[in-house]
Rosetta silent file (secondary structure, phi, psi, omega in degrees, C-alpha in Angstrom):
SEQUENCE: TYFDPAEIEGIALYPQTTGGDKLQFKKNGDAWQIIDGQITASADAAAITRLLNELQGLAPQRLASKKPENWDNYGVSDSSATRVVLTQAGGAEVLDLYVGRFNYQQPAGGMNQFGGNQGISGSTYVRLGGENKVYTTDGFLSMSVNQGMNAWRNAEFLNLDKGSVAELDFRYPNGRGFSLTKLPEGWMLDGTPADSLAVDRYLNRLVSRQERNFADGFQPQGLPVYTLQISGANM
SCORE:     score description
SCORE:     0.000 S_00000001
   1 L     0.000  131.074  176.271   15.385   72.203   -7.968 S_00000001
   2 L   -99.824  132.771  165.255   12.956   69.425   -9.009 S_00000001
   3 L  -125.806  161.454  162.118    9.290   69.787   -9.458 S_00000001
   4 L   -74.404  129.675  178.250    6.402   68.401  -11.494 S_00000001
   5 H   -75.719  -39.327  168.713    5.571   70.551  -14.373 S_00000001
   6 H   -37.359  -15.609  179.646    1.704   68.911  -14.034 S_00000001
   7 H  -119.841   28.701  158.785    1.447   70.384  -10.737 S_00000001
   8 L   -75.125  118.195 -177.127    2.350   73.946  -11.889 S_00000001
   9 L  -123.455    7.908  170.164   -0.323   76.334  -11.851 S_00000001
  10 E  -164.600  138.914 -176.286    0.889   79.577  -12.203 S_00000001
  11 E  -134.929  126.653 -179.968    4.211   81.381  -13.890 S_00000001
  12 E  -102.013  117.764 -176.588    5.312   84.843  -13.022 S_00000001
  13 E  -135.988  139.736  167.076    7.938   86.129  -16.030 S_00000001
  14 E  -137.927   71.830 -161.100    9.446   89.072  -16.098 S_00000001
  15 L   -68.570  129.707  178.132   11.154   89.392  -19.685 S_00000001
  16 H   -53.036  -24.801 -179.279   13.988   91.790  -20.135 S_00000001
  17 H   -64.759  -36.395 -169.455   12.757   92.341  -23.570 S_00000001
  18 H  -102.853   25.348 -164.706    9.731   94.215  -22.351 S_00000001
  19 L    37.284   60.488 -171.596   11.889   95.809  -19.676 S_00000001
  20 L    87.459  -17.550  173.995   10.830   93.772  -16.720 S_00000001
  21 L   -57.523  151.541  178.103    6.944   93.842  -16.797 S_00000001
  22 L   -95.042  137.571 -173.926    5.261   91.272  -15.563 S_00000001
  23 E  -107.808  141.479 -172.119    3.561   88.321  -17.430 S_00000001
  24 E  -118.345  112.864  153.201    1.224   86.196  -15.294 S_00000001
  25 E  -102.630  141.493  171.989    0.098   82.604  -16.402 S_00000001
  26 E  -122.490  119.911  169.495   -2.610   80.956  -14.802 S_00000001
  27 E   -60.561  115.517  141.068   -3.356   77.359  -15.147 S_00000001
  28 E  -125.164  115.743 -170.303   -7.466   76.148  -15.552 S_00000001
  29 L    93.161 -114.922  179.565   -7.877   72.823  -16.316 S_00000001
  30 L  -136.654   16.198  172.443   -5.639   71.838  -18.971 S_00000001
  31 E  -116.055  152.725  162.865   -5.821   75.319  -20.734 S_00000001
  32 E  -106.638  148.767 -174.028   -3.634   78.230  -19.700 S_00000001
  33 E  -112.958  147.192  175.551   -4.514   82.051  -19.527 S_00000001
  34 E  -119.946  146.826 -175.996   -1.786   84.834  -20.067 S_00000001
  35 E  -136.057  132.796 -176.925   -2.205   88.194  -18.172 S_00000001
  36 E  -124.647   71.672 -153.498   -0.730   91.487  -19.394 S_00000001
  37 L    65.792 -139.836  166.841   -2.024   94.309  -17.489 S_00000001
  38 L   -70.926   -6.952 -176.900   -5.525   94.863  -18.611 S_00000001
  39 E  -105.894  145.037 -176.991   -5.449   92.079  -21.498 S_00000001
  40 E  -127.074  123.881  163.232   -6.248   88.392  -20.548 S_00000001
  41 E  -157.823  156.502  173.994   -5.945   85.996  -23.308 S_00000001
  42 E   -45.470  144.969  178.621   -5.360   82.275  -24.039 S_00000001
  43 E  -101.568  157.297  171.168   -2.038   80.981  -23.750 S_00000001
  44 L   -82.033  102.609  166.522   -0.100   78.801  -26.108 S_00000001
  45 H   -40.600  -53.329 -167.073   -0.189   75.400  -23.972 S_00000001
  46 H   -62.412  -37.482  177.099    2.100   73.552  -26.083 S_00000001
  47 H   -50.924  -45.850 -167.029    4.809   76.623  -25.447 S_00000001
  48 H   -72.788  -32.073  167.188    4.364   76.639  -21.696 S_00000001
  49 H   -58.736  -48.566 -175.160    4.762   72.508  -21.648 S_00000001
  50 H   -69.212  -25.333 -171.511    7.977   73.078  -23.333 S_00000001
  51 H   -88.048  -34.699  174.192    9.427   75.849  -21.203 S_00000001
  52 H   -69.489  -28.119  175.004    8.429   73.833  -17.724 S_00000001
  53 H   -71.128  -26.116  167.090   10.063   70.721  -19.325 S_00000001
  54 H   -86.056  -48.649  167.998   13.286   72.840  -19.603 S_00000001
  55 H   -22.323  -68.037 -166.968   12.936   74.364  -16.544 S_00000001
  56 H   -60.403  -34.344  176.425   12.533   70.920  -14.850 S_00000001
  57 L   -86.599   14.200 -178.393   15.587   69.285  -16.771 S_00000001
  58 L   -81.298  138.663  170.986   17.991   72.568  -15.925 S_00000001
  59 L  -121.492  145.280  170.458   21.084   71.309  -14.598 S_00000001
  60 L   -79.904  129.220  144.591   24.427   73.383  -13.487 S_00000001
  61 L   -37.749  -67.577  175.521   27.155   73.232  -15.968 S_00000001
  62 E  -179.986  160.094 -165.788   29.610   74.551  -13.854 S_00000001
  63 E   -75.472  140.817  163.563   29.979   77.556  -11.379 S_00000001
  64 E  -106.861   -9.787 -164.984   30.729   80.681  -12.898 S_00000001
  65 E  -163.541  149.531 -179.538   30.710   83.300  -10.041 S_00000001
  66 L  -133.404    0.513 -144.176   30.089   83.148   -6.264 S_00000001
  67 L  -108.105  108.495  177.720   30.338   86.996   -6.053 S_00000001
  68 H   -58.954  -24.927 -148.155   26.990   89.327   -6.243 S_00000001
  69 H   -82.594   -4.905  172.677   29.300   92.216   -7.602 S_00000001
  70 H   -95.690  -15.508  168.111   29.439   89.630  -10.699 S_00000001
  71 H   -28.420  -66.954 -176.658   25.781   89.703  -11.171 S_00000001
  72 H   -69.636  -19.499  151.425   25.727   92.290  -13.985 S_00000001
  73 H   -91.224    9.050  145.112   28.217   90.466  -16.063 S_00000001
  74 L  -108.964   18.668  172.640   26.465   87.532  -16.313 S_00000001
  75 L    57.705   31.837  175.186   23.216   89.374  -16.576 S_00000001
  76 L  -101.245    5.837 -179.752   21.743   87.645  -13.584 S_00000001
  77 L   -88.758  175.973 -167.016   21.101   90.612  -11.388 S_00000001
  78 L   -55.354  -35.388 -157.229   17.631   92.209  -10.187 S_00000001
  79 L  -104.653   -2.791 -169.380   17.807   94.677  -12.911 S_00000001
  80 L  -136.763   24.750 -173.388   19.644   92.771  -16.037 S_00000001
  81 L  -114.654  156.997  164.656   17.731   89.217  -15.417 S_00000001
  82 E  -104.733  102.535 -150.420   14.839   87.806  -17.044 S_00000001
  83 E  -103.657  136.144  179.984   13.165   86.344  -13.696 S_00000001
  84 E  -138.246  133.622 -177.789   10.528   83.152  -13.709 S_00000001
  85 E  -112.182  143.594  165.566    8.791   82.313  -10.625 S_00000001
  86 E  -112.983   92.220  159.083    7.035   79.050  -10.525 S_00000001
  87 E  -112.002  174.136 -164.347    4.138   78.016   -8.249 S_00000001
  88 L   -94.518 -177.247  170.621    1.871   75.192   -7.195 S_00000001
  89 H   -41.082  128.848 -173.987   -1.995   74.987   -6.437 S_00000001
  90 H    76.216    7.966  166.877   -2.191   77.884   -3.472 S_00000001
  91 H    82.754   13.425  166.720    0.278   80.050   -4.497 S_00000001
  92 L   -52.602  142.228 -177.670    3.417   77.885   -3.132 S_00000001
  93 E   -86.161  128.898  168.342    6.476   78.775   -4.685 S_00000001
  94 E   -98.377  -36.195  177.498    8.532   76.294   -6.470 S_00000001
  95 E  -165.502  129.934 -169.030   11.159   77.796   -8.153 S_00000001
  96 E  -118.049  103.875  170.061   12.513   81.411   -8.334 S_00000001
  97 E  -106.110  146.219  155.177   15.277   81.853  -11.337 S_00000001
  98 E  -120.649  117.705  176.669   17.006   84.550  -12.627 S_00000001
  99 E  -106.651  126.063 -170.639   18.165   84.004  -16.162 S_00000001
 100 E  -106.628 -139.313 -139.017   20.897   85.961  -17.638 S_00000001
 101 E   -96.175  160.689  179.588   22.593   86.489  -20.844 S_00000001
 102 E   -81.088  127.317  162.130   23.295   83.567  -23.365 S_00000001
 103 E  -115.324  104.781 -174.765   26.890   82.713  -24.246 S_00000001
 104 E   -42.194  148.100  158.652   27.378   81.217  -27.795 S_00000001
 105 E  -134.864  143.697  168.549   30.188   78.431  -27.998 S_00000001
 106 L   -67.116  134.362  169.589   31.652   77.750  -31.524 S_00000001
 107 L   -68.383  163.359 -155.288   30.935   74.346  -32.656 S_00000001
 108 L   -96.142   -0.723  166.524   33.530   72.144  -32.281 S_00000001
 109 L   -98.885    9.618  161.203   33.555   70.769  -36.143 S_00000001
 110 L    59.673 -140.437 -174.804   33.638   74.663  -36.761 S_00000001
 111 E   -77.266  158.434  166.373   32.256   75.357  -40.707 S_00000001
 112 L   -95.582  179.309 -169.955   31.059   72.408  -42.846 S_00000001
 113 L   -63.275  -32.334  158.001   31.888   72.198  -46.573 S_00000001
 114 L  -108.438   47.540  160.848   29.478   74.471  -47.503 S_00000001
 115 L    76.908   28.843  163.809   30.447   77.236  -45.099 S_00000001
 116 L  -101.249  162.306  161.906   27.730   76.746  -42.767 S_00000001
 117 E   -75.683  156.981 -147.760   28.133   76.024  -39.323 S_00000001
 118 L   -73.223  -18.985 -158.494   28.196   72.356  -38.156 S_00000001
 119 L   174.408  117.921  164.050   25.332   73.239  -35.398 S_00000001
 120 L   -72.779  113.833  162.943   24.669   76.701  -32.845 S_00000001
 121 E  -119.129  158.698 -179.322   25.320   75.602  -29.164 S_00000001
 122 E  -169.638 -166.272  161.615   25.827   77.782  -25.970 S_00000001
 123 E  -151.247  166.234 -171.668   24.818   78.158  -22.652 S_00000001
 124 E  -108.811  128.030 -168.199   22.932   80.358  -20.129 S_00000001
 125 E   -73.828  131.749  173.572   23.492   82.041  -17.039 S_00000001
 126 E  -157.097  137.271 -170.240   21.584   81.356  -14.089 S_00000001
 127 E  -126.264  137.766  158.300   21.278   82.295  -10.559 S_00000001
 128 E   -56.719  123.010  168.021   18.688   81.237   -7.792 S_00000001
 129 L   -50.891  140.049  177.458   16.651   83.623   -6.027 S_00000001
 130 L    82.497    4.293 -167.766   18.156   84.238   -2.374 S_00000001
 131 L  -129.472  163.520 -167.807   21.515   82.698   -3.360 S_00000001
 132 L  -102.916  -48.927 -163.675   25.081   84.523   -4.677 S_00000001
 133 L   -81.979  152.034  179.927   26.259   81.764   -6.945 S_00000001
 134 E  -119.490  128.511 -174.332   25.890   81.768  -10.656 S_00000001
 135 E   -97.694  168.579  140.106   25.905   78.874  -12.657 S_00000001
 136 E   -86.554  150.650  147.419   25.972   77.877  -16.518 S_00000001
 137 E  -103.462  112.566  177.441   23.515   75.706  -18.090 S_00000001
 138 E   -53.519  165.693 -174.900   23.460   74.223  -21.538 S_00000001
 139 L   109.923  176.334 -161.003   20.796   75.401  -23.713 S_00000001
 140 L  -133.299   31.038 -166.571   19.103   78.314  -25.096 S_00000001
 141 H   -80.425   -1.092  169.347   16.677   79.017  -21.759 S_00000001
 142 H   -88.505  -31.985  168.712   17.666   82.794  -22.060 S_00000001
 143 H   -66.950  -61.630 -169.474   15.926   83.222  -25.619 S_00000001
 144 H   -23.217  -47.111 -178.623   13.486   81.050  -24.382 S_00000001
 145 H   -91.789  -42.860  177.583   12.247   82.977  -21.590 S_00000001
 146 L   -48.717   34.571 -162.795   13.087   86.586  -22.826 S_00000001
 147 L  -138.254  142.471  165.792    9.996   86.976  -25.211 S_00000001
 148 L   -44.791  175.551  175.016    6.875   89.208  -25.027 S_00000001
 149 H   -84.674   -2.753  178.395    3.317   88.159  -24.406 S_00000001
 150 H  -106.371   16.427  171.850    2.396   87.637  -27.880 S_00000001
 151 H   -89.341    8.032  176.923    5.171   84.939  -28.273 S_00000001
 152 L  -141.573   34.529  167.707    3.265   82.977  -25.606 S_00000001
 153 E   -91.907  140.061 -168.711   -0.048   83.670  -26.886 S_00000001
 154 L   -75.156  110.914 -167.811   -2.407   81.059  -28.456 S_00000001
 155 L  -109.189   22.400 -178.270   -2.028   82.051  -32.182 S_00000001
 156 E   -83.811  102.689 -165.561   -4.236   79.724  -33.780 S_00000001
 157 E  -101.473  -19.309  176.430   -6.623   81.590  -35.826 S_00000001
 158 E  -149.833  116.511  158.451   -8.149   78.682  -38.740 S_00000001
 159 L  -130.806   79.250  156.314   -7.805   75.176  -38.249 S_00000001
 160 L   -14.407  118.566  168.308   -9.625   73.171  -40.780 S_00000001
 161 L  -109.752  125.354 -178.595  -10.499   69.855  -41.910 S_00000001
 162 L   -73.351  -69.108 -177.306  -10.413   70.443  -45.726 S_00000001
 163 L   -24.931  -17.250 -179.410  -12.215   67.440  -46.794 S_00000001
 164 L  -120.233   19.235  143.582  -15.516   68.407  -44.651 S_00000001
 165 L   -79.026  130.429  166.375  -15.383   71.843  -46.459 S_00000001
 166 L  -122.690   -5.900  166.582  -18.544   72.158  -48.831 S_00000001
 167 E  -157.709  161.430 -162.155  -18.900   75.857  -49.447 S_00000001
 168 E  -143.938   94.976 -174.733  -17.185   78.987  -49.380 S_00000001
 169 E  -122.854  119.657 -176.719  -19.196   82.101  -49.476 S_00000001
 170 E   -72.917   98.418  161.189  -17.710   85.341  -50.354 S_00000001
 171 E   -82.654   88.406 -155.560  -19.535   88.566  -49.727 S_00000001
 172 E   -89.845  148.925  171.637  -18.044   91.790  -51.280 S_00000001
 173 L   -63.083  175.462 -166.946  -19.468   95.572  -50.818 S_00000001
 174 L    39.549   66.933 -178.757  -22.623   96.766  -52.607 S_00000001
 175 L    53.033   14.452 -169.176  -24.062   93.391  -52.596 S_00000001
 176 E  -103.613  174.835 -165.820  -21.703   91.815  -54.428 S_00000001
 177 E   153.184 -177.892  179.395  -19.883   88.119  -53.980 S_00000001
 178 E  -161.913  168.827  173.495  -19.912   84.605  -55.209 S_00000001
 179 E  -143.129  138.148 -165.392  -20.212   81.193  -53.699 S_00000001
 180 E  -102.587   96.839  170.249  -17.923   78.001  -54.155 S_00000001
 181 E   -96.872  124.110  170.403  -20.041   74.750  -53.703 S_00000001
 182 E  -110.950  124.042  161.527  -18.590   71.318  -53.939 S_00000001
 183 E   -63.850  157.822  165.522  -20.568   68.711  -55.580 S_00000001
 184 L   -42.257  -44.610 -177.169  -20.214   65.142  -56.135 S_00000001
 185 L   -84.733    3.406 -159.134  -18.729   66.172  -59.537 S_00000001
 186 E   140.562 -178.709  172.973  -16.615   68.834  -58.262 S_00000001
 187 E  -103.457  160.896 -162.967  -16.503   72.228  -57.034 S_00000001
 188 E  -129.535  141.470  156.167  -19.144   74.728  -58.562 S_00000001
 189 E  -111.820   94.157  156.502  -19.057   78.816  -58.738 S_00000001
 190 L    68.809   35.550  171.843  -22.360   80.079  -58.620 S_00000001
 191 L    97.104  -25.399 -161.817  -23.505   76.896  -60.932 S_00000001
 192 E  -119.158  158.979 -169.530  -20.737   76.666  -63.360 S_00000001
 193 E   -80.273  142.828 -172.683  -17.787   74.234  -62.837 S_00000001
 194 L  -120.593  168.483  171.074  -14.657   75.954  -61.254 S_00000001
 195 L   -45.737   56.309 -169.338  -10.880   75.472  -61.294 S_00000001
 196 H   -28.688  -63.736  178.334  -10.816   72.369  -58.517 S_00000001
 197 H   -47.759  -41.607  172.707   -7.030   72.709  -58.242 S_00000001
 198 H   -65.698  -38.138  172.804   -7.335   76.595  -57.531 S_00000001
 199 H   -59.541  -61.720  176.331   -9.765   75.823  -54.605 S_00000001
 200 H   -27.975  -38.778 -165.029   -7.524   73.074  -53.324 S_00000001
 201 H  -106.622    1.309 -176.448   -4.741   75.343  -53.107 S_00000001
 202 H  -103.508  -21.325 -173.384   -6.798   78.357  -51.830 S_00000001
 203 H   -90.451  -24.514  167.048   -8.335   75.780  -48.983 S_00000001
 204 L   -53.805  -28.672 -176.726   -4.238   74.996  -48.467 S_00000001
 205 L   -95.864    4.389 -178.054   -3.860   78.640  -47.108 S_00000001
 206 L  -115.093  -34.005 -166.807   -6.676   78.146  -44.781 S_00000001
 207 L   -51.516  -27.980 -172.262   -7.097   74.832  -43.180 S_00000001
 208 L  -139.723  138.539 -176.512   -4.098   75.514  -40.518 S_00000001
 209 E  -164.937  109.892  165.057   -3.430   79.374  -40.027 S_00000001
 210 E   -80.965  131.313  147.383   -1.530   81.197  -37.262 S_00000001
 211 L  -125.805  141.121  160.580   -1.483   85.132  -36.593 S_00000001
 212 L  -108.902    8.351  164.920    0.622   86.513  -34.094 S_00000001
 213 L  -107.800  120.150 -164.943   -0.346   90.025  -34.223 S_00000001
 214 L   -84.210  105.797  163.151   -2.846   90.667  -31.984 S_00000001
 215 L   -88.171   69.564 -178.185   -5.110   94.140  -32.294 S_00000001
 216 L   -70.737  143.299  172.785   -6.383   94.131  -28.588 S_00000001
 217 L    95.886    4.149 -174.314   -8.774   96.725  -27.799 S_00000001
 218 L   -86.186  153.050 -172.371  -10.162   96.748  -31.352 S_00000001
 219 L  -130.555   94.843 -179.551  -13.610   97.754  -31.439 S_00000001
 220 L   -37.390  134.515  174.576  -15.413   97.573  -35.501 S_00000001
 221 L  -103.494   22.364 -170.743  -16.844  100.860  -36.022 S_00000001
 222 L   178.891 -176.506  151.359  -19.185   98.953  -38.632 S_00000001
 223 L   -24.892  165.939  171.906  -20.181   96.305  -41.091 S_00000001
 224 L  -109.884  166.546 -171.856  -17.121   94.421  -42.083 S_00000001
 225 L   -86.248  -44.044 -174.596  -16.303   95.238  -45.801 S_00000001
 226 L  -109.296  136.130  169.843  -15.337   91.613  -46.622 S_00000001
 227 L  -140.745  125.972 -170.066  -16.864   88.515  -45.418 S_00000001
 228 E  -116.884  121.252 -163.199  -15.733   84.710  -46.172 S_00000001
 229 E  -135.913  112.752  169.635  -18.681   82.124  -44.233 S_00000001
 230 E  -108.780  104.607  167.440  -16.940   78.329  -44.601 S_00000001
 231 E  -125.178  173.153  175.696  -19.183   75.757  -43.976 S_00000001
 232 L   175.647 -155.653 -169.422  -19.497   71.959  -44.479 S_00000001
 233 L   -48.787  127.785  131.096  -19.921   68.637  -42.613 S_00000001
 234 L    86.460    2.611 -178.260  -20.128   69.142  -38.635 S_00000001
 235 L  -122.045    0.000    0.000  -19.178   72.564  -39.436 S_00000001
């Protein structure tokens, strides 16, 4: 089925890894949201783009079966598949796909001289909604779609321009803490020279950081124990 990924505005995903519970994706401008029950979160737009491109380029490799009684063997029955439904504006359905199990294929080159595989390859069994035929298609589609909510969420936690950072202010319990300030002569720790290499290594841990463990519903019971305030040019 051909479709334009840019026209897709809704995705319904039913991963087997979550027992087939529905994940809903909705496009709002250039951004995507993901909805799982009562939780609504920002989605990883790049991951969704990769999924849509993978589905748009999907092509049958060979016919595996024509009989519904064989669906469970390939993981494409209503209860065993990961179902993917794509919709356009207004809810018009573009694709209804049942994604089954992955079929690993031994690399033609076997093991390399260092004892490793030349490369993993394989195919995925798929079935279109309303049809009996089961096909194989090249690639890892089964692994791509069979993931829970956190795999699709925007995991960006920090994204800083290290060169623009001018101050790090650390606050600890009982009024303790210290500040690192960037001056023309280098980093200063509460007015005394700091180890600039150590500060640089610390900043490298902050400039681009992702976190995929989400504490949905967390409500702080008081003030934070520790705080770090990062400031600088245009920050």
